[in-house]
Amino acid sequence: MLAIRPMGPDDVGAAEALSAIEFGKARSSAHQRSWCTRTEHLLATDPGGCWVADDGAGLAGFAVSFRRESNWLLATFVVRGDLQGAGLGRRLLDAALAHGAGCERGMLSASADVKAFRRYRAAGFSLHPQLSFTGRVDRAALPAGLPPVREGTAADLDLLDDLDRRRRGAAHGPDHAVLASHCRLIVLDRAAGTGYAYLNDVGEVVLLCATDEGTATALLWEAAASSEPDADYEIAHVTTANEWAIDVGLAVRLAPATEGYLALRGLAPPVPYLHNGALL
Ligand SMILES: CC(C)(COP(=O)(O)OP(=O)(O)OC[C@H]1O[C@@H](n2cnc3c(N)ncnc32)[C@H](O)[C@@H]1OP(=O)(O)O)[C@@H](O)C(=O)NCCC(=O)NCCS
């Protein structure tokens, strides 16, 4: 039986390569770098949640989990193809889950893999289907007169953490710095409600959190408006509890499809909220 051991910084490059293979998606070098930066950050802030196994052929599998206040979060979980379905995933996930013992809540974004589904359900997670909306934003559908957002700064961190706690029970804390290092942060803060969103380089939301659906909707409109004309665009990680986001996706004529699950333990799908795939 392969031994499980704590992950170290030297494992990150091999873990990135293995995850790219097993998720079957070619990654740009920028994506590879941001994957490694994020994993190094999680390893540095919470090394006890990160576990690997290796054999003569190299890295056999790994699980990267971390705690934020009383939430346990799983960022990534992979077993090499030739070893899948033989129980290694169970042992890696058990090691990661043990790190979260005593946490009130658990969150992870699951692939559609049936083996992953079995593991998460056996660990007591409820699996909520996620939707993704893709296509070209119909710019004629963008509303005029959106409330003005402002660019977020480090001075907003307490505000962001407070919003996180209201929606998912725990702050993102140090994870905001990683998001801010490669995303634009927009903030809407007014009497009617408060919220924030991180947008990637093509204006897609990678995390959105707000006090109310009106504010969340305004932030998502702002994101869609910042998309490149005639470029592919995605609104990802939409649970059916977030119908306000479904309505924006349909209004700008993107096409819905189901894509994996938001797996939760100890909390209902956060609303209004579009989670981050790894930092949740
Ligand atoms: C998800 C993953 C990490 C699990 O690791 P693993 O070593 O395959 O997991 P295990 O062998 O411990 O458990 C797999 C479960 O699926 C079952 N299984 C195996 N092959 C199966 C198949 N073809 N169809 C249905 N179930 C299958 C196993 O019997 C086991 O269930 P059980 O414990 O109830 O009997 C691994 O399969 C993987 O890397 N998948 C691709 C990447 C991915 O989707 N990662 C998850 C991201 S959220």
CSV table of C-alpha atoms in Angstrom, one decimal, residues 35-237:
chain,number,residue,atom,x,y,z
A,35,TRP,CA,-2.3,27.3,-9.8
A,36,CYS,CA,1.1,26.9,-8.3
A,37,THR,CA,1.0,30.3,-6.5
A,38,ARG,CA,-2.4,29.4,-5.0
A,39,THR,CA,-1.2,26.0,-3.9
A,40,GLU,CA,2.0,27.4,-2.4
A,41,HIS,CA,-0.1,29.9,-0.5
A,42,LEU,CA,-2.4,27.2,0.9
A,43,LEU,CA,0.6,25.1,1.8
A,44,ALA,CA,2.2,28.0,3.6
A,45,THR,CA,-0.9,29.1,5.5
A,46,ASP,CA,-2.2,25.6,6.4
A,47,PRO,CA,0.4,22.9,5.7
A,48,GLY,CA,-1.5,20.3,7.8
A,49,GLY,CA,-4.3,20.0,5.3
A,50,CYS,CA,-2.1,19.0,2.3
A,51,TRP,CA,-1.3,15.4,1.6
A,52,VAL,CA,0.4,13.4,-1.2
A,53,ALA,CA,1.3,9.8,-2.1
A,54,ASP,CA,4.0,8.8,-4.5
A,55,ASP,CA,5.3,5.6,-6.1
A,56,GLY,CA,8.2,4.6,-8.5
A,57,ALA,CA,6.4,6.5,-11.3
A,58,GLY,CA,6.3,9.8,-9.4
A,59,LEU,CA,3.4,11.6,-7.8
A,60,ALA,CA,0.4,9.2,-7.3
A,61,GLY,CA,-2.1,11.6,-5.9
A,62,PHE,CA,-2.7,14.5,-3.6
A,63,ALA,CA,-5.4,16.5,-1.6
A,64,VAL,CA,-5.0,20.2,-0.8
A,65,SER,CA,-7.3,21.3,2.0
A,66,PHE,CA,-7.3,24.2,4.4
A,67,ARG,CA,-9.2,25.8,7.3
A,68,ARG,CA,-10.5,29.3,7.4
A,69,GLU,CA,-12.0,30.1,10.8
A,70,SER,CA,-14.5,27.3,11.4
A,71,ASN,CA,-14.7,26.2,7.7
A,72,TRP,CA,-12.8,23.3,6.1
A,73,LEU,CA,-12.3,23.8,2.4
A,74,LEU,CA,-10.9,21.4,-0.2
A,75,ALA,CA,-9.0,23.2,-3.1
A,76,THR,CA,-8.0,20.2,-5.1
A,77,PHE,CA,-8.0,16.4,-5.0
A,78,VAL,CA,-6.5,14.1,-7.7
A,79,VAL,CA,-5.3,10.5,-8.1
A,80,ARG,CA,-3.2,9.4,-11.1
A,81,GLY,CA,-5.3,7.7,-13.8
A,82,ASP,CA,-3.7,4.3,-13.5
A,83,LEU,CA,-4.4,4.2,-9.8
A,84,GLN,CA,-7.9,5.6,-9.6
A,85,GLY,CA,-10.8,3.5,-8.2
A,86,ALA,CA,-8.5,1.4,-5.9
A,87,GLY,CA,-8.9,3.3,-2.6
A,88,LEU,CA,-6.0,5.8,-2.7
A,89,GLY,CA,-8.4,8.7,-3.0
A,90,ARG,CA,-10.2,7.6,0.1
A,91,ARG,CA,-7.0,7.6,2.1
A,92,LEU,CA,-5.9,11.0,0.9
A,93,LEU,CA,-9.3,12.5,1.5
A,94,ASP,CA,-9.5,11.0,5.0
A,95,ALA,CA,-6.1,12.6,5.8
A,96,ALA,CA,-7.4,16.0,4.6
A,97,LEU,CA,-10.7,15.6,6.4
A,98,ALA,CA,-8.9,14.8,9.6
A,99,HIS,CA,-7.3,18.2,9.4
A,100,GLY,CA,-10.8,19.7,9.4
A,101,ALA,CA,-12.1,17.7,12.4
A,102,GLY,CA,-14.1,20.1,14.6
A,103,CYS,CA,-14.8,22.5,11.8
A,104,GLU,CA,-18.5,23.5,11.7
A,105,ARG,CA,-18.7,23.7,7.9
A,106,GLY,CA,-17.2,22.1,4.8
A,107,MET,CA,-17.1,23.3,1.2
A,108,LEU,CA,-15.7,22.1,-2.1
A,109,SER,CA,-16.4,22.4,-5.8
A,110,ALA,CA,-16.7,18.9,-7.2
A,111,SER,CA,-16.1,17.7,-10.7
A,112,ALA,CA,-18.7,15.5,-12.4
A,113,ASP,CA,-16.5,12.4,-11.7
A,114,VAL,CA,-18.6,9.6,-10.3
A,115,LYS,CA,-15.7,8.4,-8.1
A,116,ALA,CA,-15.4,11.9,-6.6
A,117,PHE,CA,-19.1,12.0,-6.0
A,118,ARG,CA,-19.0,8.7,-4.1
A,119,ARG,CA,-16.1,9.9,-1.9
A,120,TYR,CA,-17.8,13.2,-1.0
A,121,ARG,CA,-21.2,11.7,-0.3
A,122,ALA,CA,-19.6,9.0,1.9
A,123,ALA,CA,-17.9,11.9,3.8
A,124,GLY,CA,-21.3,13.4,4.5
A,125,PHE,CA,-21.4,16.2,1.9
A,126,SER,CA,-24.6,17.3,0.2
A,127,LEU,CA,-23.9,17.8,-3.5
A,128,HIS,CA,-25.7,20.7,-5.2
A,129,PRO,CA,-25.5,20.8,-9.0
A,130,GLN,CA,-23.6,23.8,-10.4
A,131,LEU,CA,-24.5,25.6,-13.6
A,132,SER,CA,-22.2,27.4,-16.0
A,133,PHE,CA,-23.4,29.9,-18.6
A,134,THR,CA,-21.2,30.3,-21.7
A,135,GLY,CA,-21.2,32.2,-25.0
A,136,ARG,CA,-20.9,35.8,-26.1
A,137,VAL,CA,-22.4,38.5,-24.0
A,138,ASP,CA,-25.3,40.2,-25.9
A,139,ARG,CA,-24.2,43.8,-25.4
A,140,ALA,CA,-27.5,45.2,-26.4
A,141,ALA,CA,-29.0,43.5,-23.3
A,142,LEU,CA,-26.7,45.3,-20.9
A,143,PRO,CA,-28.7,47.8,-18.8
A,144,ALA,CA,-27.9,51.5,-18.8
A,145,GLY,CA,-27.5,53.4,-15.5
A,146,LEU,CA,-25.9,50.7,-13.4
A,147,PRO,CA,-24.9,51.9,-9.8
A,148,PRO,CA,-21.2,53.0,-10.0
A,149,VAL,CA,-18.8,50.4,-8.5
A,150,ARG,CA,-15.4,51.4,-7.1
A,151,GLU,CA,-12.1,49.6,-7.3
A,152,GLY,CA,-11.4,47.7,-4.1
A,153,THR,CA,-8.2,48.2,-2.1
A,154,ALA,CA,-6.5,46.6,0.9
A,155,ALA,CA,-8.6,49.0,3.0
A,156,ASP,CA,-11.6,47.0,2.1
A,157,LEU,CA,-10.4,43.7,3.7
A,158,ASP,CA,-12.5,44.0,6.9
A,159,LEU,CA,-15.6,44.7,4.7
A,160,LEU,CA,-14.9,41.7,2.5
A,161,ASP,CA,-14.3,39.4,5.5
A,162,ASP,CA,-17.5,40.6,7.1
A,163,LEU,CA,-19.5,39.8,3.9
A,164,ASP,CA,-17.8,36.4,3.6
A,165,ARG,CA,-18.8,35.5,7.2
A,166,ARG,CA,-22.4,36.4,6.5
A,167,ARG,CA,-22.6,34.3,3.4
A,168,ARG,CA,-20.4,31.3,4.0
A,169,GLY,CA,-19.8,31.4,7.8
A,170,ALA,CA,-16.0,32.3,7.5
A,171,ALA,CA,-13.8,35.0,6.1
A,172,HIS,CA,-11.4,34.4,3.2
A,173,GLY,CA,-8.8,36.1,5.3
A,174,PRO,CA,-5.4,35.6,3.7
A,175,ASP,CA,-6.9,34.3,0.5
A,176,HIS,CA,-8.0,37.8,-0.5
A,177,ALA,CA,-4.3,38.7,-1.1
A,178,VAL,CA,-4.0,35.8,-3.6
A,179,LEU,CA,-7.2,36.8,-5.4
A,180,ALA,CA,-6.1,40.5,-5.5
A,181,SER,CA,-2.7,39.5,-6.9
A,182,HIS,CA,-4.3,38.5,-10.3
A,183,CYS,CA,-7.8,39.8,-10.3
A,184,ARG,CA,-9.6,43.2,-10.4
A,185,LEU,CA,-11.6,43.8,-7.2
A,186,ILE,CA,-14.8,45.8,-7.6
A,187,VAL,CA,-16.9,47.0,-4.6
A,188,LEU,CA,-20.4,48.3,-4.4
A,189,ASP,CA,-21.1,49.9,-1.0
A,190,ARG,CA,-24.3,52.0,-0.6
A,191,ALA,CA,-27.3,52.2,1.6
A,192,ALA,CA,-29.2,49.6,-0.4
A,193,GLY,CA,-26.6,47.0,0.1
A,194,THR,CA,-22.9,46.0,-0.1
A,195,GLY,CA,-21.0,43.5,-2.1
A,196,TYR,CA,-17.8,42.7,-3.9
A,197,ALA,CA,-16.5,40.7,-6.9
A,198,TYR,CA,-13.2,39.6,-8.2
A,199,LEU,CA,-12.9,39.6,-12.0
A,200,ASN,CA,-10.3,37.9,-14.1
A,201,ASP,CA,-8.5,39.4,-17.0
A,202,VAL,CA,-11.5,38.9,-19.3
A,203,GLY,CA,-14.0,40.2,-16.8
A,204,GLU,CA,-15.3,36.9,-15.6
A,205,VAL,CA,-16.4,36.6,-12.0
A,206,VAL,CA,-14.1,34.4,-9.9
A,207,LEU,CA,-15.8,35.2,-6.6
A,208,LEU,CA,-18.8,37.4,-5.8
A,209,CYS,CA,-20.4,38.0,-2.4
A,210,ALA,CA,-23.1,40.5,-1.4
A,211,THR,CA,-25.7,41.4,1.2
A,212,ASP,CA,-28.6,41.2,-1.2
A,213,GLU,CA,-29.6,40.0,-4.6
A,214,GLY,CA,-30.0,43.5,-6.0
A,215,THR,CA,-26.3,44.3,-5.2
A,216,ALA,CA,-25.1,40.9,-6.4
A,217,THR,CA,-27.0,41.5,-9.7
A,218,ALA,CA,-25.5,44.9,-10.2
A,219,LEU,CA,-22.0,43.5,-9.7
A,220,LEU,CA,-22.6,40.7,-12.2
A,221,TRP,CA,-24.0,43.1,-14.8
A,222,GLU,CA,-20.9,45.2,-14.2
A,223,ALA,CA,-18.7,42.1,-14.8
A,224,ALA,CA,-20.6,41.2,-18.0
A,225,ALA,CA,-20.3,44.8,-19.2
A,226,SER,CA,-16.5,44.6,-18.8
A,227,SER,CA,-16.3,41.5,-21.0
A,228,GLU,CA,-14.4,41.9,-24.3
A,229,PRO,CA,-16.7,42.4,-27.3
A,230,ASP,CA,-17.0,39.2,-29.4
A,231,ALA,CA,-15.0,37.1,-26.9
A,232,ASP,CA,-16.1,34.0,-25.2
A,233,TYR,CA,-17.4,34.6,-21.7
A,234,GLU,CA,-18.5,32.4,-18.8
A,235,ILE,CA,-20.5,32.9,-15.6
A,236,ALA,CA,-19.4,29.8,-13.6
A,237,HIS,CA,-20.3,28.1,-10.3
